[in-house]
Coordinates of C-alpha atoms in Angstrom, one line a residue:
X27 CA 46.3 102.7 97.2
X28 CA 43.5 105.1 98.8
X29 CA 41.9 107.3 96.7
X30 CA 38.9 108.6 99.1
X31 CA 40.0 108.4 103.3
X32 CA 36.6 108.4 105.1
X33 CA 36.8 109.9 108.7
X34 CA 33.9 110.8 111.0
X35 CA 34.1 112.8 114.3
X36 CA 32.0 113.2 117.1
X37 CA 34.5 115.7 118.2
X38 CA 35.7 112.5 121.0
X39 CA 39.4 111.6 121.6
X40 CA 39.2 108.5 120.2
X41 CA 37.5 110.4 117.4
X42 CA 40.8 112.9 116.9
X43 CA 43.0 110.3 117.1
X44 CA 40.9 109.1 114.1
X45 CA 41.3 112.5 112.6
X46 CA 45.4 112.5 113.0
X47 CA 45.5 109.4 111.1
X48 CA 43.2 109.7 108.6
X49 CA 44.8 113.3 107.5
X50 CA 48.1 111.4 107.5
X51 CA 46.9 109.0 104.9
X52 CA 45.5 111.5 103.0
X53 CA 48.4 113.2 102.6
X54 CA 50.5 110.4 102.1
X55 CA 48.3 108.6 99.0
X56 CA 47.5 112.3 97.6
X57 CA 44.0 110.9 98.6
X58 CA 40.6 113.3 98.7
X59 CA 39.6 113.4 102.8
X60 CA 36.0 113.5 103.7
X61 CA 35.0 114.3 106.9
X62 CA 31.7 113.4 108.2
X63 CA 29.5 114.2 111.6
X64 CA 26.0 112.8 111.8
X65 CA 23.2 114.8 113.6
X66 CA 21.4 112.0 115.6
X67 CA 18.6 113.4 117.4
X68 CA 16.2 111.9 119.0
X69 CA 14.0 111.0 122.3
X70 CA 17.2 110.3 124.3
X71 CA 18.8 113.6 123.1
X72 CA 19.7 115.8 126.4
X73 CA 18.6 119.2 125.3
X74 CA 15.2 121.1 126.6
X75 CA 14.6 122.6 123.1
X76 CA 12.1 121.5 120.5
X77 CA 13.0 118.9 118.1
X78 CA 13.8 121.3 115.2
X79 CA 16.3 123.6 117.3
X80 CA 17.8 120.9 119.0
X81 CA 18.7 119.6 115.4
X82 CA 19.5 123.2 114.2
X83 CA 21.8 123.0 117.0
X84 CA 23.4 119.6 116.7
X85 CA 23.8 120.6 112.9
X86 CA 25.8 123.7 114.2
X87 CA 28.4 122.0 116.3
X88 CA 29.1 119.1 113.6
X89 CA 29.9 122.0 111.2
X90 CA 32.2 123.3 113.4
X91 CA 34.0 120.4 113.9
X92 CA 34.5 119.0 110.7
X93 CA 35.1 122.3 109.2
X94 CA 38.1 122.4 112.4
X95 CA 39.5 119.2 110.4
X96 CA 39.2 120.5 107.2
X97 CA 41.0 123.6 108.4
X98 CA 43.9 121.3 110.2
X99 CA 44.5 119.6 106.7
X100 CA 47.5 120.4 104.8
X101 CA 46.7 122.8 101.9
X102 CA 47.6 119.5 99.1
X103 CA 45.0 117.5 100.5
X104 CA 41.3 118.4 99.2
X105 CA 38.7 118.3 101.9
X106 CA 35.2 117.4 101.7
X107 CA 32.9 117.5 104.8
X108 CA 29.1 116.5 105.0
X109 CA 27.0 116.9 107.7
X110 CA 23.5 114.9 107.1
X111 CA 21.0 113.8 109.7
X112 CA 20.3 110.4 111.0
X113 CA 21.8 107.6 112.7
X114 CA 25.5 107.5 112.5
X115 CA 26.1 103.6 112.3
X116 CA 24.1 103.8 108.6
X117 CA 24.9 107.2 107.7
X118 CA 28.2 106.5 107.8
X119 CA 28.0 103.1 105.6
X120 CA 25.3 104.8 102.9
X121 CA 28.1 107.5 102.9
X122 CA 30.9 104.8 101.8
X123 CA 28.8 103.4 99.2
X124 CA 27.5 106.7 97.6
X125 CA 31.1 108.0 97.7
X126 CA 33.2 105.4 96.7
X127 CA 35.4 105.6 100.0
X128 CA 38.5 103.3 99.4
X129 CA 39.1 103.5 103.6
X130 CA 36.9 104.4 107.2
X131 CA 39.4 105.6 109.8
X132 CA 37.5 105.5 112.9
X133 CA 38.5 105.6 116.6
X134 CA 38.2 103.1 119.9
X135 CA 38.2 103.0 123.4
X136 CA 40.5 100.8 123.3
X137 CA 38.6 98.7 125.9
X138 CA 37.2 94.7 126.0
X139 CA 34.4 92.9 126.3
X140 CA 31.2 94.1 127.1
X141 CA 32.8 97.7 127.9
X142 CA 34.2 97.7 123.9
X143 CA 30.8 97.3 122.2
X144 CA 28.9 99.8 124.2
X145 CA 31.1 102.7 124.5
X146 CA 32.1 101.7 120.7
X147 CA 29.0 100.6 118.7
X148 CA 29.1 102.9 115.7
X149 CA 32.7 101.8 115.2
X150 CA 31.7 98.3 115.6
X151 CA 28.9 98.3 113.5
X152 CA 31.0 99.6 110.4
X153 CA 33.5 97.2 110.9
X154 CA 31.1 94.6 110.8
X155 CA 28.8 95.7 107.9
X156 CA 31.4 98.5 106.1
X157 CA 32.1 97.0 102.1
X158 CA 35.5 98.9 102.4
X159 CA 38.4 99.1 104.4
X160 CA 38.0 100.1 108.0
X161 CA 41.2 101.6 110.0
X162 CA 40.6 101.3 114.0
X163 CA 42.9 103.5 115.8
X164 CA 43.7 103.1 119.3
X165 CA 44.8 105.0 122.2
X166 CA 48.6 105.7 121.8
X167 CA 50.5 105.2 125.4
X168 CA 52.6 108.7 124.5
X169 CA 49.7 110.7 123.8
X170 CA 50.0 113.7 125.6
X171 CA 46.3 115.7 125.8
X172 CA 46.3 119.5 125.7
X173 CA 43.5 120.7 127.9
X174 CA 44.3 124.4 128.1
X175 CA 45.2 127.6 126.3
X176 CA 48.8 127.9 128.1
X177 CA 49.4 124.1 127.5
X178 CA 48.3 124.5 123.9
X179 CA 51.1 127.6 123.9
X180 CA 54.1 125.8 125.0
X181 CA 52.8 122.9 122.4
X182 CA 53.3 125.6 119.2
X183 CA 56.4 127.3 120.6
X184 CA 58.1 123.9 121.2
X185 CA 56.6 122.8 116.9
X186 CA 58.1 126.2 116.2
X187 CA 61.2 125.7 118.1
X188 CA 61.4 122.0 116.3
X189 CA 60.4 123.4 112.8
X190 CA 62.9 124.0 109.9
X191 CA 63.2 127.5 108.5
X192 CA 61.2 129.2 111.2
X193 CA 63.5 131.5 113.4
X194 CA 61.4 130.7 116.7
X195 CA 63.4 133.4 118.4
X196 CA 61.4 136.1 116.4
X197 CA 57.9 134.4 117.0
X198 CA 55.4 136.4 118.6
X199 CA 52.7 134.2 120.0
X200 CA 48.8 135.4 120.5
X201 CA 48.0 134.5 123.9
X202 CA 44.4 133.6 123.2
X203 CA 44.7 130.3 121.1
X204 CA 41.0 129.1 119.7
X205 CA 39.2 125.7 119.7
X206 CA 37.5 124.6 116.5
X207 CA 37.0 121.1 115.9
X208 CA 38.9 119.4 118.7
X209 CA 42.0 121.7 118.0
X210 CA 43.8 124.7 119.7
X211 CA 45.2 126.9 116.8
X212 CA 47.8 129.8 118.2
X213 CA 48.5 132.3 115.9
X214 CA 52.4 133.4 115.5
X215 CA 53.9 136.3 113.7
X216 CA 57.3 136.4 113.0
X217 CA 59.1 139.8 110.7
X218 CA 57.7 138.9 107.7
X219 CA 55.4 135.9 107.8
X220 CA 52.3 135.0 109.8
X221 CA 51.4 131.0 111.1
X222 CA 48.5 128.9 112.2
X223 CA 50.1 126.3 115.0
X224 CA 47.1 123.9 115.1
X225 CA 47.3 121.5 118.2
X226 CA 45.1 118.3 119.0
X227 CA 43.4 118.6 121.7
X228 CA 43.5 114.8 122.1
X229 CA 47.3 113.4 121.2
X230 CA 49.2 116.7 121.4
X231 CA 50.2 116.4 117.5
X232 CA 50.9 119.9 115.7
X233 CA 51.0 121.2 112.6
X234 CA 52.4 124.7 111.1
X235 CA 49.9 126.6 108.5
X236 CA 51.5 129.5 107.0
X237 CA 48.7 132.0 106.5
X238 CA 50.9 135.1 104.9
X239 CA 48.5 137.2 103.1
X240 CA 45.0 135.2 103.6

């Protein structure tokens, strides 16, 4: 059904929620998953640099978000991320059309009115003027947000505790889990095989990379 699953991040929740679907479909239509950030820079841009390191800096943090989705992907699903300049409402639709995107998963507020179109313009734009599919994702009521390194702890041991052919009673949990890309990823060694817990940030979901002799 989907071929190429679209999914640009701002690094936002509603932007990981995004994320947690758009892998999902991926995965389930053996599907090719780009991953997009747009550097928009420009007069209203917050940062006392000059134009071409504020860019240079934009630039930097988009990489390291969508390469933070492309490392949360399962290892089946092929990951192609693109970080270009410009305005994301049309970088994102020139992106559909030059890449034959089957499907734009893209996040909401989840809010009315006047409230929905400002805090969600790029996502209504797309919808509006996107050729393809567009998949709006809201808020889910049993999200559960992971805000710090101890909650992000107790998120992996419980997905180890939950996982099948994982003996959690021999994991050994680093107690300094990373952020990259709206994630938490704890590290865990059991006797013989090492593990990547990678928690969102956003929604609380998990997912268990075994990383054994990388």
């Amino acid at each position: 059904m989907y071929r190429d699953v679209l999914v640009p991040t701002d690094g936002s929740d509603p932007a990981s929620r995004a994320v947690e679907q758009g892998i999902e479909l991926a995965d389930r239509f053996d599907a090719t998953l780009h991953v997009l950030f747009a550097v928009d820079v420009d007069e209203r841009t917050p940062w006392d640099l000059s134009e071409s390191r504020t860019t240079e800096t934009v630039r930097e943090h988009g990489s390291g978000l969508v390469e933070g989705v492309a490392e949360r992907a399962p290892d089946s699903v092929d990951v192609v991320t693109s970080v270009p300049e410009g305005d994301p409402r049309e970088v994102i639709l020139e992106y559909t059309d030059e890449n034959g995107i089957d499907v734009v998963v893209m996040g909401t507020h989840g809010r009315r009115g006047i409230d929905r179109l400002l805090l969600g313009s790029v996502t209504e734009h797309v919808t509006r003027n996107a050729d393809c599919s567009v998949l709006v994702t809201r808020a889910d009521p049993d999200d559960e947000p992971v805000a710090d390194a101890a909650a992000a702890i107790e998120a992996a041991r419980e997905a180890l505790e939950d996982a099948e052919g994982i003996d959690a009673s021999e994991a050994e949990l680093a107690d300094d889990p990373h952020e990259m890309g709206g994630y938490w990823i704890v590290s865990v060694g059991t006797v013989d095989q090492s593990y990547n817990v990678h928690i969102s940030r956003a929604t609380g979901a998990t997912r268990i990379a075994n990383v054994t002799g990388e």
